[in-house]
Coordinates of C-alpha atoms (C1' of nucleotides) in Angstrom, one line a residue:
Chain A
M3 CA -8.3 20.1 38.2
A4 CA -8.3 16.4 35.8
R5 CA -5.8 13.3 36.1
R6 CA -3.0 14.1 34.6
N7 CA -2.4 10.3 33.4
E8 CA -3.0 10.7 30.3
E9 CA -0.5 13.6 30.2
V10 CA 2.4 11.4 31.6
E11 CA 0.8 8.6 28.6
A12 CA 1.7 10.8 26.4
L13 CA 4.8 11.5 27.2
L14 CA 5.3 8.1 27.4
L15 CA 4.9 7.4 23.7
E16 CA 6.7 10.5 22.8
Y17 CA 9.8 8.9 24.6
A18 CA 8.9 4.8 23.4
D19 CA 8.4 6.9 19.4
L20 CA 11.7 8.3 19.2
I21 CA 13.3 5.7 21.0
A22 CA 12.0 4.1 17.6
I23 CA 12.5 6.4 15.6
T24 CA 17.0 6.8 15.9
G25 CA 16.5 2.9 16.5
G26 CA 16.8 2.5 19.7
D27 CA 16.2 -0.9 21.1
A28 CA 13.0 -2.5 20.1
F29 CA 12.4 -3.8 23.3
K30 CA 13.1 -0.9 25.2
Q31 CA 10.8 1.2 22.8
R32 CA 7.9 -1.9 24.5
A33 CA 8.7 -1.2 27.8
Y34 CA 7.7 2.4 27.7
E35 CA 4.3 1.9 25.2
R36 CA 3.3 -0.5 28.2
A37 CA 4.4 1.8 30.5
A38 CA 2.1 4.7 28.9
R39 CA -0.7 1.9 28.8
A40 CA -0.5 0.7 32.3
V41 CA -0.5 4.6 33.5
R42 CA -3.7 5.8 31.2
G43 CA -5.4 2.6 32.7
H44 CA -4.5 3.1 36.5
A45 CA -7.5 3.9 38.6
A46 CA -5.4 6.7 41.1
D47 CA -4.0 9.5 39.6
V48 CA -0.3 9.6 39.0
S49 CA 0.3 12.5 40.3
R50 CA -0.6 12.3 43.7
L51 CA 2.1 9.1 44.0
G52 CA 5.4 9.3 44.8
A53 CA 8.1 7.4 43.1
K54 CA 7.4 4.1 45.2
D55 CA 3.7 4.4 44.8
L56 CA 4.2 4.5 41.4
R57 CA 6.3 1.5 41.1
E58 CA 3.0 -0.5 41.4
I59 CA 1.9 0.0 38.1
P60 CA 2.3 -3.4 36.3
G61 CA 5.6 -1.8 33.6
V62 CA 6.5 0.7 35.7
G63 CA 10.0 -0.4 36.8
K64 CA 12.3 1.9 38.8
S65 CA 13.7 4.1 35.9
I66 CA 10.2 4.8 34.2
A67 CA 8.9 5.7 37.8
D68 CA 12.0 8.1 38.0
K69 CA 11.1 9.7 35.0
I70 CA 7.9 9.9 35.9
D71 CA 8.3 11.2 39.3
E72 CA 11.1 13.9 37.4
Y73 CA 8.2 15.1 35.5
L74 CA 5.9 15.3 37.9
R75 CA 8.0 17.2 40.4
T76 CA 9.6 19.7 37.8
G77 CA 8.1 19.3 34.4
R78 CA 11.1 18.5 33.0
L79 CA 12.3 15.6 31.8
A80 CA 15.7 15.5 31.0
A81 CA 15.5 12.2 29.0
L82 CA 13.4 13.0 27.1
D83 CA 14.7 17.1 25.7
E84 CA 17.5 15.0 24.8
T85 CA 16.1 13.2 22.2
R86 CA 13.6 15.5 20.7
A87 CA 16.9 17.9 20.6
A88 CA 18.3 14.9 18.1
V89 CA 14.6 14.6 16.0
P90 CA 12.4 17.6 15.0
P91 CA 9.1 16.7 16.2
G92 CA 7.5 17.1 12.6
V93 CA 9.9 13.5 11.9
R94 CA 7.1 12.0 14.9
Q95 CA 4.2 13.5 12.7
L96 CA 5.0 11.6 10.0
M97 CA 4.7 7.9 11.9
S98 CA 0.6 9.2 12.2
V99 CA 0.4 8.8 8.6
P100 CA -0.4 5.6 7.7
S101 CA 2.1 2.8 6.3
L102 CA 4.6 5.4 8.0
G103 CA 6.7 3.7 10.9
P104 CA 9.6 5.3 12.7
K105 CA 11.7 4.4 9.9
K106 CA 10.7 5.2 6.9
A107 CA 9.9 8.6 9.0
M108 CA 13.4 8.9 9.5
T109 CA 14.5 7.7 5.9
L110 CA 12.3 10.9 4.5
Y111 CA 14.1 13.4 7.3
R112 CA 17.2 12.0 6.7
E113 CA 17.0 11.7 3.0
R114 CA 15.6 13.6 2.5
G115 CA 14.7 17.1 5.3
I116 CA 11.1 15.9 5.4
A117 CA 10.1 16.9 8.9
S118 CA 6.4 17.5 8.9
V119 CA 3.3 15.8 7.1
G120 CA 2.9 18.9 4.8
E121 CA 6.2 18.9 3.6
L122 CA 5.7 15.1 2.5
A123 CA 3.2 15.6 0.9
D124 CA 4.4 18.5 -0.7
A125 CA 7.9 16.1 -2.3
I126 CA 5.4 13.3 -3.7
R127 CA 3.6 16.1 -5.4
E128 CA 7.1 17.1 -6.9
N129 CA 8.7 13.8 -7.3
R130 CA 11.4 14.6 -5.0
L131 CA 10.5 10.9 -3.7
K132 CA 12.2 9.5 -6.8
G133 CA 15.2 7.2 -5.9
L134 CA 14.2 7.2 -2.4
A135 CA 14.6 3.0 -2.0
G136 CA 11.6 1.8 -0.1
F137 CA 9.3 4.7 -1.8
G138 CA 8.4 3.0 -5.4
P139 CA 5.1 4.7 -6.4
K140 CA 2.6 1.8 -4.7
T141 CA 4.1 3.1 -1.3
Q142 CA 3.7 7.3 -2.9
E143 CA -0.3 6.1 -3.9
N144 CA -0.8 5.1 -0.2
I145 CA 1.5 7.5 1.8
L146 CA -1.0 10.5 0.3
R147 CA -3.9 8.5 0.7
G148 CA -3.6 8.6 4.2
I149 CA -2.6 11.3 4.6
E150 CA -5.8 12.7 3.1
V151 CA -7.5 10.3 5.6
A152 CA -6.4 12.4 8.4
R153 CA -6.5 15.4 6.8
G154 CA -11.0 14.5 6.7
S155 CA -10.9 14.9 10.9
G156 CA -9.4 18.3 10.3
G157 CA -8.4 19.3 13.4
R158 CA -11.0 18.3 15.2
V159 CA -11.2 16.2 18.2
L160 CA -12.6 13.2 19.9
L161 CA -15.3 12.6 21.6
D162 CA -13.5 11.9 25.2
A163 CA -11.1 14.2 24.8
A164 CA -13.9 17.6 23.7
T165 CA -16.2 15.7 27.4
A166 CA -13.1 15.7 28.9
L167 CA -12.0 19.4 27.9
A168 CA -15.7 20.8 28.1
E169 CA -16.3 19.1 32.1
E170 CA -13.0 20.7 33.0
A171 CA -14.5 24.3 31.3
V172 CA -18.1 23.6 33.0
A173 CA -17.1 23.0 36.2
G174 CA -14.5 25.9 36.5
V175 CA -17.2 28.7 35.4
A176 CA -20.1 27.3 36.7
A177 CA -18.1 27.9 40.2
A178 CA -17.8 32.0 39.0
P179 CA -20.4 34.4 40.9
G180 CA -23.4 34.3 39.9
C181 CA -23.4 31.8 37.0
E182 CA -26.4 30.6 37.3
R183 CA -26.4 27.1 34.6
C184 CA -23.5 26.0 32.2
T185 CA -23.4 23.4 30.3
A186 CA -21.2 21.5 27.0
A187 CA -23.4 22.5 23.3
G188 CA -22.5 22.6 20.2
S189 CA -21.6 19.1 18.2
L190 CA -20.1 17.6 21.5
R191 CA -23.9 18.2 23.5
R192 CA -25.2 16.6 20.1
M193 CA -22.5 13.5 20.5
R194 CA -20.9 14.0 17.2
E195 CA -18.2 11.7 16.8
T196 CA -15.4 14.0 16.5
I197 CA -15.4 17.7 17.5
G198 CA -14.2 21.1 16.3
D199 CA -14.9 24.0 18.6
I200 CA -16.2 23.3 22.3
D201 CA -18.9 25.4 22.2
I202 CA -19.7 26.3 26.6
L203 CA -23.3 28.2 27.0
A204 CA -24.1 29.6 30.7
A205 CA -26.4 31.7 32.1
A206 CA -26.1 34.9 34.2
R207 CA -27.1 38.4 34.6
D208 CA -23.4 39.5 34.7
P209 CA -21.7 37.6 32.5
E210 CA -17.9 39.5 34.0
P211 CA -17.2 36.4 36.3
L212 CA -17.7 33.8 33.7
M213 CA -15.5 35.2 31.3
A214 CA -13.1 35.7 34.0
A215 CA -13.3 32.6 35.6
F216 CA -13.0 31.1 32.1
T217 CA -9.7 33.1 30.6
A218 CA -8.1 31.8 34.0
L219 CA -8.8 28.0 33.2
P220 CA -5.5 26.4 33.6
L221 CA -6.6 24.5 30.1
A222 CA -6.4 28.1 28.5
A223 CA -3.1 28.0 27.2
E224 CA -4.3 31.4 24.7
V225 CA -7.1 33.4 24.5
V226 CA -8.8 33.9 21.2
V227 CA -10.9 36.6 21.4
R228 CA -12.6 38.0 24.6
G229 CA -15.9 40.1 25.0
R230 CA -18.8 41.3 27.3
R231 CA -20.8 38.2 25.5
K232 CA -18.3 35.6 23.6
T233 CA -15.4 34.6 25.1
S234 CA -12.8 32.3 23.3
V235 CA -10.1 30.2 24.9
R236 CA -7.1 27.5 23.6
T237 CA -5.8 24.9 25.0
A238 CA -1.8 23.7 23.9
A239 CA -3.3 21.3 22.2
G240 CA -4.9 24.0 19.9
V241 CA -8.3 23.0 20.7
R242 CA -10.7 26.1 20.4
L243 CA -13.2 26.4 23.6
D244 CA -16.2 29.2 23.0
L245 CA -18.1 30.7 25.5
R246 CA -21.7 32.1 25.3
V247 CA -23.2 33.8 28.7
L248 CA -26.8 34.6 27.9
P249 CA -29.2 36.8 30.4
P250 CA -31.1 33.6 32.3
E251 CA -34.4 34.3 31.0
A252 CA -33.2 33.3 27.5
W253 CA -31.8 30.1 28.5
G254 CA -34.2 27.3 26.6
A255 CA -33.8 29.4 23.7
G256 CA -29.6 29.6 23.8
L257 CA -29.5 25.7 24.9
V258 CA -31.8 25.5 21.1
Y259 CA -29.5 28.1 19.1
F260 CA -26.3 26.6 20.2
T261 CA -27.4 22.7 20.2
G262 CA -28.0 23.2 16.8
S263 CA -27.0 22.1 13.7
R264 CA -27.1 24.7 11.5
Q265 CA -29.1 22.6 9.0
H266 CA -31.7 21.6 12.0
N267 CA -32.2 25.3 13.4
V268 CA -32.6 26.4 9.8
R269 CA -35.8 23.8 9.1
I270 CA -37.7 25.2 13.0
R271 CA -37.2 28.6 12.1
E272 CA -38.9 27.8 8.9
I273 CA -41.6 26.2 11.2
A274 CA -41.2 29.6 12.7
V275 CA -41.8 32.3 10.2
Q276 CA -44.9 30.1 8.4
A277 CA -46.2 31.0 11.8
K278 CA -45.4 34.7 11.8
L279 CA -43.0 34.0 15.0
K280 CA -38.8 34.9 14.8
L281 CA -36.2 32.4 16.5
S282 CA -33.3 33.9 17.6
E283 CA -30.6 32.9 20.3
Y284 CA -32.8 35.0 22.7
G285 CA -36.2 33.9 22.8
L286 CA -39.6 32.8 19.5
F287 CA -40.6 35.9 19.6
D288 CA -43.9 37.5 17.8
A289 CA -42.8 38.5 13.7
E290 CA -45.6 42.2 14.2
T291 CA -45.3 42.8 18.1
G292 CA -41.9 41.7 18.8
D293 CA -43.8 39.9 21.9
R294 CA -42.3 37.2 23.5
R295 CA -43.7 34.6 23.1
A296 CA -40.8 31.7 24.9
A297 CA -37.6 31.8 26.0
G298 CA -37.0 30.1 29.6
T299 CA -37.0 25.9 28.5
E300 CA -35.7 24.3 25.3
E301 CA -39.3 22.8 26.0
E302 CA -41.0 26.1 26.0
V303 CA -39.7 27.2 22.2
Y304 CA -40.3 23.7 20.8
A305 CA -44.0 23.8 22.0
G306 CA -44.2 27.8 20.6
L307 CA -43.1 25.9 17.2
G308 CA -46.2 23.2 17.4
L309 CA -43.4 20.2 18.4
P310 CA -42.0 17.9 21.5
W311 CA -38.6 18.7 22.8
I312 CA -36.7 17.1 20.3
P313 CA -33.6 14.8 21.5
P314 CA -30.1 16.8 20.6
A315 CA -28.8 13.8 18.9
L316 CA -31.3 14.0 16.6
R317 CA -31.1 17.3 15.9
E318 CA -29.2 17.0 12.5
D319 CA -31.8 17.7 10.1
R320 CA -32.4 14.0 9.4
G321 CA -36.2 14.8 9.2
E322 CA -36.6 15.0 13.4
V323 CA -38.5 17.8 12.7
A324 CA -41.4 16.4 9.7
A325 CA -41.6 12.4 12.6
A326 CA -41.9 15.8 15.2
R327 CA -44.2 17.0 13.8
R328 CA -46.0 13.8 12.5
G329 CA -45.7 12.4 16.9
E330 CA -43.1 10.1 15.3
L331 CA -40.5 11.0 17.2
P332 CA -38.6 8.4 18.7
E333 CA -37.8 7.4 22.0
P334 CA -33.8 7.3 22.4
V335 CA -32.1 4.8 24.7
A336 CA -30.9 6.4 27.5
L337 CA -27.5 5.6 29.5
D338 CA -29.2 4.1 32.0
A339 CA -31.5 1.6 30.2
I340 CA -28.6 -0.4 29.7
R341 CA -28.3 -3.5 31.4
G342 CA -24.9 -4.7 30.6
D343 CA -22.1 -5.0 28.5
L344 CA -21.8 -7.3 26.1
H345 CA -18.2 -6.7 24.8
T346 CA -15.0 -6.1 27.3
H347 CA -11.3 -7.4 27.7
T348 CA -9.2 -8.5 30.5
D349 CA -5.6 -8.6 30.9
L350 CA -5.8 -12.0 29.6
T351 CA -5.0 -10.7 26.9
D352 CA -4.8 -7.0 26.2
G353 CA -6.8 -5.6 29.1
L354 CA -5.5 -4.5 32.0
A355 CA -7.6 -4.9 35.0
S356 CA -7.3 -8.3 36.3
L357 CA -11.1 -10.1 35.7
P358 CA -12.1 -9.4 39.4
D359 CA -11.8 -5.9 39.2
M360 CA -13.4 -5.7 35.6
V361 CA -16.3 -7.1 37.3
G362 CA -16.6 -5.5 40.7
A363 CA -16.3 -2.5 38.4
A364 CA -19.8 -3.8 36.5
A365 CA -21.4 -4.7 39.4
A366 CA -20.2 -1.2 40.5
R367 CA -21.9 0.2 37.4
G368 CA -25.0 -1.5 38.5
Y369 CA -25.9 -3.9 35.9
A370 CA -27.8 -7.1 35.1
Y371 CA -25.6 -8.5 33.2
Y372 CA -21.4 -8.9 32.2
A373 CA -19.6 -10.2 29.5
V374 CA -15.9 -10.9 29.4
T375 CA -14.8 -11.9 25.3
D376 CA -11.4 -12.0 25.5
H377 CA -9.4 -12.1 22.0
A378 CA -9.3 -15.8 20.5
P379 CA -6.0 -17.2 19.1
D380 CA -6.0 -16.5 15.8
L381 CA -5.4 -12.7 16.4
R382 CA -1.7 -13.8 17.1
M383 CA -0.2 -11.9 19.2
Q384 CA -2.6 -12.8 22.4
R385 CA -1.8 -15.6 22.6
M386 CA -4.5 -17.5 24.2
T387 CA -4.9 -21.1 23.7
K388 CA -8.6 -23.4 24.8
E389 CA -6.2 -24.1 28.1
K390 CA -6.2 -20.3 29.2
I391 CA -9.6 -19.6 28.7
L392 CA -11.7 -22.3 29.6
A393 CA -10.0 -21.9 32.7
Q394 CA -10.9 -18.2 32.6
R395 CA -14.3 -19.7 32.7
A396 CA -13.7 -21.9 35.5
E397 CA -13.1 -18.3 37.2
V398 CA -15.6 -16.8 35.8
R399 CA -18.6 -19.5 37.2
E400 CA -16.7 -18.7 40.7
L401 CA -16.8 -15.8 40.2
A402 CA -20.5 -15.7 39.5
G403 CA -21.4 -16.1 43.5
R404 CA -20.0 -13.0 44.5
H405 CA -22.1 -10.7 42.7
P406 CA -25.6 -11.3 43.8
G407 CA -27.9 -9.2 40.9
L408 CA -24.8 -9.3 38.5
R409 CA -25.1 -12.2 35.8
L410 CA -21.9 -13.2 34.6
L411 CA -21.3 -14.6 31.2
H412 CA -18.5 -15.9 29.6
G413 CA -18.0 -15.6 25.8
T414 CA -15.2 -14.3 23.5
E415 CA -14.2 -11.8 20.6
L416 CA -13.9 -14.3 17.5
N417 CA -11.8 -13.1 14.7
I418 CA -13.4 -13.2 11.2
G419 CA -10.8 -14.4 8.9
P420 CA -10.7 -13.8 5.0
D421 CA -12.9 -16.5 4.3
G422 CA -15.5 -15.7 7.2
G423 CA -13.8 -18.2 9.2
V424 CA -13.8 -18.2 13.3
D425 CA -10.8 -19.0 15.5
W426 CA -12.6 -22.2 17.2
P427 CA -14.8 -25.3 15.7
G428 CA -18.8 -25.0 16.9
T429 CA -18.3 -28.0 19.1
F430 CA -15.6 -25.6 21.5
L431 CA -18.5 -22.6 20.8
A432 CA -21.5 -24.1 21.8
G433 CA -19.2 -24.2 25.3
F434 CA -20.0 -19.8 25.3
D435 CA -22.8 -18.0 26.5
L436 CA -22.3 -15.0 24.2
C437 CA -19.6 -14.7 20.9
V438 CA -18.6 -11.2 19.7
A439 CA -17.2 -11.9 16.1
S440 CA -15.1 -9.2 14.9
V441 CA -12.6 -8.2 11.2
H442 CA -9.3 -7.5 12.8
S443 CA -7.3 -8.4 9.6
H444 CA -7.2 -8.6 5.6
F445 CA -8.7 -4.8 5.4
R446 CA -7.7 -5.1 1.8
L447 CA -9.9 -7.3 0.5
D448 CA -12.4 -6.2 -1.8
R449 CA -15.7 -5.6 -2.2
D450 CA -17.0 -9.4 -2.3
A451 CA -14.6 -11.0 -0.5
Q452 CA -15.5 -8.5 2.4
T453 CA -19.2 -8.6 2.5
R454 CA -19.0 -12.7 1.8
R455 CA -16.8 -13.1 4.9
L456 CA -18.9 -10.7 7.4
I457 CA -22.4 -13.0 5.3
A458 CA -20.4 -16.4 6.3
A459 CA -19.6 -14.9 10.0
C460 CA -23.7 -14.0 10.8
E461 CA -24.1 -17.5 8.7
N462 CA -22.2 -19.1 12.0
P463 CA -25.0 -20.1 14.4
Y464 CA -22.4 -19.9 17.0
V465 CA -21.6 -16.2 16.3
N466 CA -24.4 -13.4 18.5
V467 CA -22.5 -10.1 17.3
I468 CA -20.8 -8.9 15.1
G469 CA -18.5 -6.7 16.8
H470 CA -16.8 -2.9 15.3
L471 CA -18.4 -4.1 12.0
T472 CA -16.8 -1.6 9.4
T473 CA -13.0 -1.7 11.5
R474 CA -12.9 1.7 10.9
K475 CA -10.5 4.4 12.7
I476 CA -11.2 7.6 13.2
G477 CA -8.9 10.1 11.2
S478 CA -6.5 7.2 11.1
R479 CA -8.1 4.0 8.7
A480 CA -11.8 4.1 6.4
G481 CA -13.3 1.6 7.0
I482 CA -14.0 -1.9 4.8
D483 CA -15.5 -1.6 2.1
A484 CA -17.9 -4.3 2.3
D485 CA -21.7 -4.1 1.0
L486 CA -23.4 -3.2 4.2
D487 CA -26.7 -3.7 3.0
A488 CA -26.2 -6.6 1.8
V489 CA -25.1 -7.9 5.2
F490 CA -27.4 -6.2 7.1
A491 CA -29.9 -8.1 5.8
A492 CA -27.8 -11.4 6.6
C493 CA -27.6 -9.8 10.3
A494 CA -31.5 -9.5 10.1
R495 CA -32.3 -12.9 8.6
T496 CA -29.8 -14.8 10.9
G497 CA -30.2 -12.6 14.3
T498 CA -27.4 -11.5 14.6
A499 CA -27.1 -8.3 16.3
V500 CA -24.5 -5.5 14.9
E501 CA -22.3 -4.0 17.4
V502 CA -22.8 -0.2 18.1
N503 CA -18.5 -0.4 19.3
G504 CA -18.3 2.9 22.1
H505 CA -14.5 3.2 21.9
P506 CA -14.4 6.8 21.1
N507 CA -12.4 6.0 18.2
R508 CA -14.3 3.7 16.9
L509 CA -17.7 4.2 17.0
D510 CA -18.2 1.8 15.1
L511 CA -20.7 1.4 13.8
R512 CA -21.2 5.0 12.9
D513 CA -25.0 6.6 13.4
E514 CA -25.5 6.8 9.4
D515 CA -25.5 3.1 9.4
I516 CA -26.9 2.3 12.1
L517 CA -30.2 4.5 10.4
R518 CA -29.7 2.2 7.5
A519 CA -28.8 -1.4 9.6
R520 CA -32.4 0.1 11.5
R521 CA -34.4 0.1 8.2
H522 CA -33.5 -3.8 7.7
G523 CA -34.3 -5.1 11.0
V524 CA -31.4 -5.4 12.7
K525 CA -30.7 -5.5 16.4
F526 CA -28.0 -4.1 18.4
A527 CA -25.3 -4.4 21.3
V528 CA -24.0 -1.6 22.1
D529 CA -20.4 -2.0 24.1
S530 CA -17.7 -0.1 25.4
D531 CA -15.3 -3.0 24.5
A532 CA -13.1 -2.0 27.0
H533 CA -9.5 -2.9 27.6
S534 CA -9.9 -1.8 31.9
T535 CA -12.2 -0.7 34.4
G536 CA -12.2 2.8 33.2
E537 CA -12.9 1.9 29.6
L538 CA -16.2 1.1 30.8
G539 CA -17.5 4.9 30.7
N540 CA -16.9 4.8 27.3
M541 CA -20.7 3.1 27.2
R542 CA -22.0 6.9 27.1
Y543 CA -20.2 7.5 23.6
G544 CA -21.7 4.4 22.4
V545 CA -25.5 5.2 23.9
G546 CA -24.6 8.6 22.2
T547 CA -23.7 7.3 18.7
A548 CA -27.1 4.8 18.7
Q549 CA -29.4 7.9 19.7
R550 CA -27.7 9.9 16.7
G551 CA -29.3 6.4 15.0
W552 CA -31.9 7.1 16.5
L553 CA -32.2 3.5 18.4
T554 CA -34.6 2.7 20.8
V555 CA -34.7 0.3 24.4
D556 CA -36.2 -2.6 21.7
D557 CA -33.6 -2.2 18.9
V558 CA -30.5 -2.6 21.5
I559 CA -30.2 -6.1 23.3
N560 CA -28.4 -4.6 26.1
T561 CA -31.8 -3.0 27.6
W562 CA -33.4 -5.9 27.3
P563 CA -34.6 -8.1 30.5
P564 CA -31.7 -11.0 31.1
E565 CA -34.8 -13.6 29.9
R566 CA -35.5 -11.7 26.5
L567 CA -31.6 -11.4 26.1
A568 CA -31.4 -15.3 26.5
R569 CA -34.1 -15.9 24.2
F570 CA -32.1 -13.8 21.7
L571 CA -28.5 -15.6 21.9
H572 CA -30.1 -19.0 21.8
A573 CA -33.1 -18.5 19.6
P574 CA -33.7 -22.0 18.1
G575 CA -31.7 -23.0 15.3
R576 CA -28.9 -21.4 17.0
T577 CA -27.4 -22.4 19.6
T578 CA -28.6 -25.2 22.2
P579 CA -28.8 -23.1 25.3
P580 CA -26.9 -24.9 28.1
G581 CA -28.2 -25.6 31.6
T582 CA -25.8 -22.7 33.5
R583 CA -26.2 -19.7 30.6
P584 CA -28.6 -17.2 31.6
Chain B
dG19 C1' 13.0 -0.8 30.2
dC20 C1' 10.9 -4.8 33.1
dC21 C1' 10.3 -8.8 34.8
dG22 C1' 10.6 -14.3 38.0
dT23 C1' 6.5 -20.6 41.5
dT24 C1' 11.4 -22.7 36.2
dT25 C1' 15.0 -17.7 36.0
dT26 C1' 18.2 -11.2 39.2
dC27 C1' 19.8 -12.1 33.2
dG28 C1' 18.1 -13.8 29.4
dG29 C1' 14.2 -13.5 27.9
dC30 C1' 10.5 -10.5 25.7
dC31 C1' 4.8 -10.7 21.0
dC32 C1' 3.9 -13.4 16.9
dG33 C1' 2.2 -13.7 11.9
dA34 C1' 0.7 -11.7 7.9
dC35 C1' 0.5 -8.2 4.4
dT36 C1' 2.9 -5.2 1.2
dG37 C1' 4.9 -3.2 -1.8
dT38 C1' 9.6 -3.8 -4.1
dT39 C1' 15.5 -3.9 -2.2
dT40 C1' 14.7 -10.3 -5.7
dT41 C1' 15.0 -12.6 -0.7
dC42 C1' 13.1 -9.3 2.6
dA43 C1' 12.5 -4.8 5.5
dG44 C1' 8.8 -2.1 7.1
dT45 C1' 4.0 -1.8 9.2
dC46 C1' 0.7 -3.2 11.3
dG47 C1' -2.5 -5.8 14.6

DNA sequence: GCCGTTTTCGGCCCGACTGTTTTCAGTCG
């Protein structure tokens, strides 16, 4: 059974939203939000903690601990049920539209009876918001655009949520009697940034016990299809999972078929037809005799087509089949090639874990180097000061001795201002081992201004990495508008790496933009942007995205040995390497 | 609602942007 922390987090966040919508105390609302975040980041499973232990979680006091305990014991929360009765669920859903917060959501409900995003879109199109204070033409236009962005993600779930569901399903099915193999296929195996249906593939002589195990999963709220070879279930949140069971001898062919993409499958089937073969999920066959040529493993199937095995993340019909035929397929960077993380936070700013805990978790991952990059002062809410970050540096230097084999880098995540300037002058930046610089504000500058500010940041000799360059948030915020080719050219020219941010709601750069940047000769840093020890694991999604962008170890600076990384960070003409640097 | 080497009460995350209510409320990071 999965950890219940996320479930409790969702409950507390809902309660916090309802406090805001009903005009409750803003500090109380924030207290619930803070507690929700802390629960999510807490190392232990909350369902194993009593009310007393729950209070050990920072931000969780008596009242919230009792509520969590009540919910875990009874499955209900009386206080929440009471508030829910006053506010239809659709009103909270309105807040998912950018530019709509609790006040506007409640106004729409109270004044116009609007209680869902669909009703809101209709009301705007039918001009029914006319005369409603705070909803002028510009606002209405922004709301409609926001709804479009949200719909673009069309019921798809983020990679981490899909991964968690798939792992639970695979574990359940694999434990069924007679199951020989079981794995996730489809877009999840290809590490697409969002997942529609989750495809689970299994091999067994007798599919029946597997189907029974699948429909009995706790996550299966509803059985949509129940057949001998294929069964589909839906979670309470509406995510659909499909299980296909194949005969064991067809495992490889089935895996190729159900991993896709559809376009990739079309491409390789064309090759099969040219070779007088037929390719299906049951194998690669001689078109005339019907003899099976290959089916057991993916390698055999591709080899039967005259191709090397193609890594799943590349199977998007972006030229990988042609590259494979020419023998020019890249060897994509693998998770175990990552030697360190170059963008992480601690509780000095908005992280949840202390510096020693984050460093300890990095050491446990076997990293050779690790950078701490807390927020700089221009992100006002973080209240950073020179004194605080220098004190942290002293602490980092002290910790360095305690983890042999792990080089600690003291860095910061700077804010790229509208003019391309950053928080601190060069004299102060020179003291950092590494500077990430990211856009956190002024998302709506025009294209020229965005391009100029990013290029200016690249030209800052102390900036080593541009963090989450487009600042998009999947499903909720489009990226900034900039001439990416001009920015990538500047990155390549100045020796500034571009980040592949592994946070599942960012994955920024996205795969297509990575492919573009790579053509400019840009180097990359694949980072977790972790705000808790658990989020260091988001590196896997960053690596998956890097693979989709065809990146190799040579492209990714944090796969390099420490000496090569140091040469990149402190190349001549960039910054002066102090003696203490790696 | 949480929290405390100044506090068990009185603070708590601050500033910018946006559209529009022409003096500011709401939203966002």
